[in-house]
Amino acid sequence: MRDIRLRRLLAIDHPILQAGVPWVSNPELVAAVSEAGGLGILHPSAGMAPEGDMAGNLRENIRATRRLTAAPFGVCFYLANPQVEGLIDVALQEGARIAVTYGGSPALFTGKLKADDATVLHQVSTVRHARGAEAQGVDVVIADGYEGGGIRGPEEIPNLVLVPQIAEAVSIPIIVSGGVMDARGYVAAMALGAHGVQLGTRFVATHECIAHPKYKEALLGAIDTGTIVAGRYHWPTRLLRSGKSIRSKNTEPPQDSDRQEFWDGELGATQIREAILDGNLDSSVAYCGAGVGLVSEIMSAAEVVENLASGSRTIIAGLR
Ligand SMILES: Cc1cc2nc3c(=O)[nH]c(=O)nc-3n(C[C@H](O)[C@H](O)[C@H](O)COP(=O)(O)O)c2cc1C
């Protein structure tokens, strides 16, 4: 693709990012994506026990990733996590210099990260937040559209309409996250004004990802109607359509209850561990992107990157 700003900034061959997904963005997956010329992103909770030490886990995982690749990789930070500053400190101490921030204001830690020469990518779900992120000095905005898996912006804006409006509003590079499953989505994202793509669900269905085989099988079996959005009373949350998620869709918080607390207990990222890492899909909820019907086989992470890169060239040649 022609605009190489993002590739230069991140020192990668292909502007293809693997989303940092709670519990399962493990060193082997991250290293495989980065070795293939994309950018792998570690999640601080990858592989961790339910009540584990997240800072220690992150430190070990950064070291493990570095043993597997000399290529650049990133770390993601959920800004509403009370431990987030400690996690950022660990990442910086361990030499990580690419940070993806989400779930809070970029005013919080962009300055701290940039003072240590980190490149900051911030996830947004509206044009207003994209403008705000640029004003706070972030290097790249990630347009996190309604198609994506997991926690969605309450405005529920899909990428097909969000990305061109963000492209008109900011001058920093834009990455599309949500709904990109293959080369067709990649080319479409670039046509909308993006400089790169981030894939979550597609990279979970890879050999290197430590997600439970039952969860991966469920992804392969899902069709176009395979996801469901629950939790609209607080944070819309896109889930794989399975027993518990169907029940959760209609669960409303009891009157006078704390909506954040209720949502945390029903649909928060800690709830998905049991489904995506332990394979208990009936008793717990699993996040999943709306494009899951396009995921039909388990591949290696390198094949995912290569299929996007070579497939996009074929599509573009066919359009000429
Ligand atoms: C299993 C899974 C868990 C996720 N967990 C979170 C999360 O806790 N918070 C969040 O903001 N996004 C979460 N996401 C969304 C990803 O960060 C990314 O935005 C999304 O997967 C991109 O869309 P796609 O799945 O269509 O590729 C999750 C995605 C998946 C597949």
mmCIF file of N, CA and C and ligand atoms in Angstrom, residues 19-22 24 43 78 102-103 123 144 147-152 177-181 198-202 204 215 269 272 276 286-291, ligand 1:
data_model
loop_
_atom_site.group_PDB
_atom_site.id
_atom_site.type_symbol
_atom_site.label_atom_id
_atom_site.label_comp_id
_atom_site.label_asym_id
_atom_site.label_seq_id
_atom_site.Cartn_x
_atom_site.Cartn_y
_atom_site.Cartn_z
ATOM 1 N N ALA A 19 -4.503 -7.653 17.333
ATOM 2 C CA ALA A 19 -5.037 -6.951 18.511
ATOM 3 C C ALA A 19 -4.607 -7.646 19.809
ATOM 4 N N GLY A 20 -4.285 -6.862 20.801
ATOM 5 C CA GLY A 20 -3.992 -7.414 22.125
ATOM 6 C C GLY A 20 -5.295 -7.852 22.768
ATOM 7 N N VAL A 21 -5.487 -9.158 22.861
ATOM 8 C CA VAL A 21 -6.734 -9.713 23.371
ATOM 9 C C VAL A 21 -6.472 -10.280 24.777
ATOM 10 N N PRO A 22 -7.345 -9.972 25.754
ATOM 11 C CA PRO A 22 -7.106 -10.459 27.111
ATOM 12 C C PRO A 22 -6.881 -11.969 27.150
ATOM 13 N N VAL A 24 -5.209 -14.258 25.907
ATOM 14 C CA VAL A 24 -4.715 -15.155 24.854
ATOM 15 C C VAL A 24 -3.763 -14.507 23.835
ATOM 16 N N HIS A 43 -0.908 -8.849 25.420
ATOM 17 C CA HIS A 43 -1.837 -8.375 26.452
ATOM 18 C C HIS A 43 -1.245 -8.754 27.812
ATOM 19 N N TYR A 78 -5.151 -1.294 29.126
ATOM 20 C CA TYR A 78 -6.534 -0.888 29.395
ATOM 21 C C TYR A 78 -6.465 0.226 30.445
ATOM 22 N N TYR A 102 -6.328 1.992 25.439
ATOM 23 C CA TYR A 102 -7.771 1.953 25.156
ATOM 24 C C TYR A 102 -8.546 1.998 26.463
ATOM 25 N N GLY A 103 -9.836 2.335 26.340
ATOM 26 C CA GLY A 103 -10.720 2.289 27.509
ATOM 27 C C GLY A 103 -10.500 3.421 28.492
ATOM 28 N N GLN A 123 -6.993 3.707 20.859
ATOM 29 C CA GLN A 123 -8.238 3.222 20.247
ATOM 30 C C GLN A 123 -9.383 4.186 20.517
ATOM 31 N N ASP A 144 -11.987 1.857 16.239
ATOM 32 C CA ASP A 144 -12.477 0.599 16.802
ATOM 33 C C ASP A 144 -13.985 0.531 16.564
ATOM 34 N N GLU A 147 -18.157 -3.395 14.580
ATOM 35 C CA GLU A 147 -18.068 -4.785 14.112
ATOM 36 C C GLU A 147 -17.182 -5.637 15.015
ATOM 37 N N GLY A 148 -16.292 -4.987 15.750
ATOM 38 C CA GLY A 148 -15.260 -5.722 16.473
ATOM 39 C C GLY A 148 -15.782 -6.555 17.635
ATOM 40 N N GLY A 149 -14.920 -7.465 18.106
ATOM 41 C CA GLY A 149 -15.280 -8.298 19.248
ATOM 42 C C GLY A 149 -15.107 -7.543 20.556
ATOM 43 N N GLY A 150 -15.842 -7.971 21.567
ATOM 44 C CA GLY A 150 -15.648 -7.429 22.914
ATOM 45 C C GLY A 150 -16.332 -6.091 23.128
ATOM 46 N N ILE A 151 -15.708 -5.258 23.945
ATOM 47 C CA ILE A 151 -16.315 -4.008 24.402
ATOM 48 C C ILE A 151 -16.341 -3.000 23.253
ATOM 49 N N ARG A 152 -17.507 -2.454 22.977
ATOM 50 C CA ARG A 152 -17.677 -1.505 21.866
ATOM 51 C C ARG A 152 -18.011 -0.126 22.398
ATOM 52 N N SER A 177 -9.825 -1.268 13.127
ATOM 53 C CA SER A 177 -9.961 -2.455 13.962
ATOM 54 C C SER A 177 -11.433 -2.804 14.067
ATOM 55 N N GLY A 178 -11.776 -4.039 13.680
ATOM 56 C CA GLY A 178 -13.173 -4.459 13.735
ATOM 57 C C GLY A 178 -13.658 -4.842 12.356
ATOM 58 N N GLY A 179 -13.886 -6.137 12.142
ATOM 59 C CA GLY A 179 -14.473 -6.598 10.888
ATOM 60 C C GLY A 179 -13.491 -6.948 9.794
ATOM 61 N N VAL A 180 -12.197 -6.731 10.019
ATOM 62 C CA VAL A 180 -11.218 -7.097 8.981
ATOM 63 C C VAL A 180 -10.806 -8.552 9.214
ATOM 64 N N MET A 181 -11.131 -9.402 8.269
ATOM 65 C CA MET A 181 -10.884 -10.841 8.419
ATOM 66 C C MET A 181 -9.941 -11.369 7.357
ATOM 67 N N GLN A 198 -6.055 -3.737 12.119
ATOM 68 C CA GLN A 198 -5.805 -4.548 13.315
ATOM 69 C C GLN A 198 -6.864 -5.652 13.355
ATOM 70 N N LEU A 199 -6.416 -6.877 13.541
ATOM 71 C CA LEU A 199 -7.325 -8.031 13.549
ATOM 72 C C LEU A 199 -7.263 -8.719 14.909
ATOM 73 N N GLY A 200 -8.438 -8.957 15.481
ATOM 74 C CA GLY A 200 -8.498 -9.666 16.749
ATOM 75 C C GLY A 200 -8.930 -11.108 16.546
ATOM 76 N N THR A 201 -10.200 -11.282 16.174
ATOM 77 C CA THR A 201 -10.789 -12.621 16.044
ATOM 78 C C THR A 201 -9.977 -13.519 15.094
ATOM 79 N N ARG A 202 -9.567 -12.967 13.952
ATOM 80 C CA ARG A 202 -8.839 -13.789 12.959
ATOM 81 C C ARG A 202 -7.538 -14.352 13.557
ATOM 82 N N VAL A 204 -6.984 -14.953 16.719
ATOM 83 C CA VAL A 204 -7.255 -15.934 17.778
ATOM 84 C C VAL A 204 -7.334 -17.336 17.153
ATOM 85 N N TYR A 215 -12.978 -23.130 21.916
ATOM 86 C CA TYR A 215 -13.331 -21.765 21.493
ATOM 87 C C TYR A 215 -12.957 -21.570 20.021
ATOM 88 N N ALA A 269 -14.031 -8.268 30.948
ATOM 89 C CA ALA A 269 -12.975 -9.107 30.358
ATOM 90 C C ALA A 269 -12.538 -10.233 31.290
ATOM 91 N N ILE A 272 -14.414 -13.571 30.577
ATOM 92 C CA ILE A 272 -14.238 -14.378 29.357
ATOM 93 C C ILE A 272 -13.121 -15.407 29.485
ATOM 94 N N ILE A 276 -12.641 -18.549 26.905
ATOM 95 C CA ILE A 276 -11.668 -18.553 25.802
ATOM 96 C C ILE A 276 -10.372 -19.271 26.151
ATOM 97 N N ALA A 286 -17.960 -15.437 25.741
ATOM 98 C CA ALA A 286 -16.725 -15.300 24.962
ATOM 99 C C ALA A 286 -16.887 -14.123 24.014
ATOM 100 N N TYR A 287 -15.923 -13.205 24.015
ATOM 101 C CA TYR A 287 -15.971 -12.101 23.061
ATOM 102 C C TYR A 287 -15.640 -12.637 21.661
ATOM 103 N N CYS A 288 -16.147 -11.935 20.655
ATOM 104 C CA CYS A 288 -15.924 -12.383 19.275
ATOM 105 C C CYS A 288 -16.391 -11.312 18.296
ATOM 106 N N GLY A 289 -15.674 -11.130 17.180
ATOM 107 C CA GLY A 289 -16.015 -10.104 16.200
ATOM 108 C C GLY A 289 -17.125 -10.538 15.255
ATOM 109 N N ALA A 290 -17.842 -9.549 14.687
ATOM 110 C CA ALA A 290 -19.001 -9.821 13.814
ATOM 111 C C ALA A 290 -18.612 -10.530 12.522
ATOM 112 N N GLY A 291 -17.332 -10.454 12.161
ATOM 113 C CA GLY A 291 -16.897 -11.098 10.911
ATOM 114 C C GLY A 291 -16.543 -12.555 11.074
HETATM 115 C C1 LIG B 1 -11.574 -12.729 22.505
HETATM 116 C C2 LIG B 1 -11.536 -11.219 22.373
HETATM 117 C C3 LIG B 1 -11.417 -10.438 23.521
HETATM 118 C C4 LIG B 1 -11.379 -9.046 23.415
HETATM 119 N N1 LIG B 1 -11.305 -8.294 24.561
HETATM 120 C C5 LIG B 1 -11.370 -6.944 24.496
HETATM 121 C C6 LIG B 1 -11.382 -6.151 25.670
HETATM 122 O O1 LIG B 1 -11.322 -6.655 26.779
HETATM 123 N N2 LIG B 1 -11.497 -4.797 25.531
HETATM 124 C C7 LIG B 1 -11.589 -4.198 24.314
HETATM 125 O O2 LIG B 1 -11.692 -2.964 24.237
HETATM 126 N N3 LIG B 1 -11.551 -4.928 23.167
HETATM 127 C C8 LIG B 1 -11.449 -6.278 23.236
HETATM 128 N N4 LIG B 1 -11.433 -7.027 22.097
HETATM 129 C C9 LIG B 1 -11.434 -6.327 20.803
HETATM 130 C C10 LIG B 1 -10.064 -6.280 20.120
HETATM 131 O O3 LIG B 1 -9.177 -5.480 20.865
HETATM 132 C C11 LIG B 1 -10.199 -5.700 18.701
HETATM 133 O O4 LIG B 1 -10.638 -4.357 18.766
HETATM 134 C C12 LIG B 1 -11.181 -6.487 17.872
HETATM 135 O O5 LIG B 1 -10.981 -7.876 18.072
HETATM 136 C C13 LIG B 1 -11.051 -6.179 16.404
HETATM 137 O O6 LIG B 1 -12.146 -6.708 15.724
HETATM 138 P P1 LIG B 1 -12.177 -8.151 15.042
HETATM 139 O O7 LIG B 1 -12.308 -9.129 16.129
HETATM 140 O O8 LIG B 1 -13.353 -8.058 14.160
HETATM 141 O O9 LIG B 1 -10.886 -8.301 14.302
HETATM 142 C C14 LIG B 1 -11.457 -8.424 22.155
HETATM 143 C C15 LIG B 1 -11.555 -9.220 20.999
HETATM 144 C C16 LIG B 1 -11.605 -10.599 21.094
HETATM 145 C C17 LIG B 1 -11.727 -11.419 19.840
#
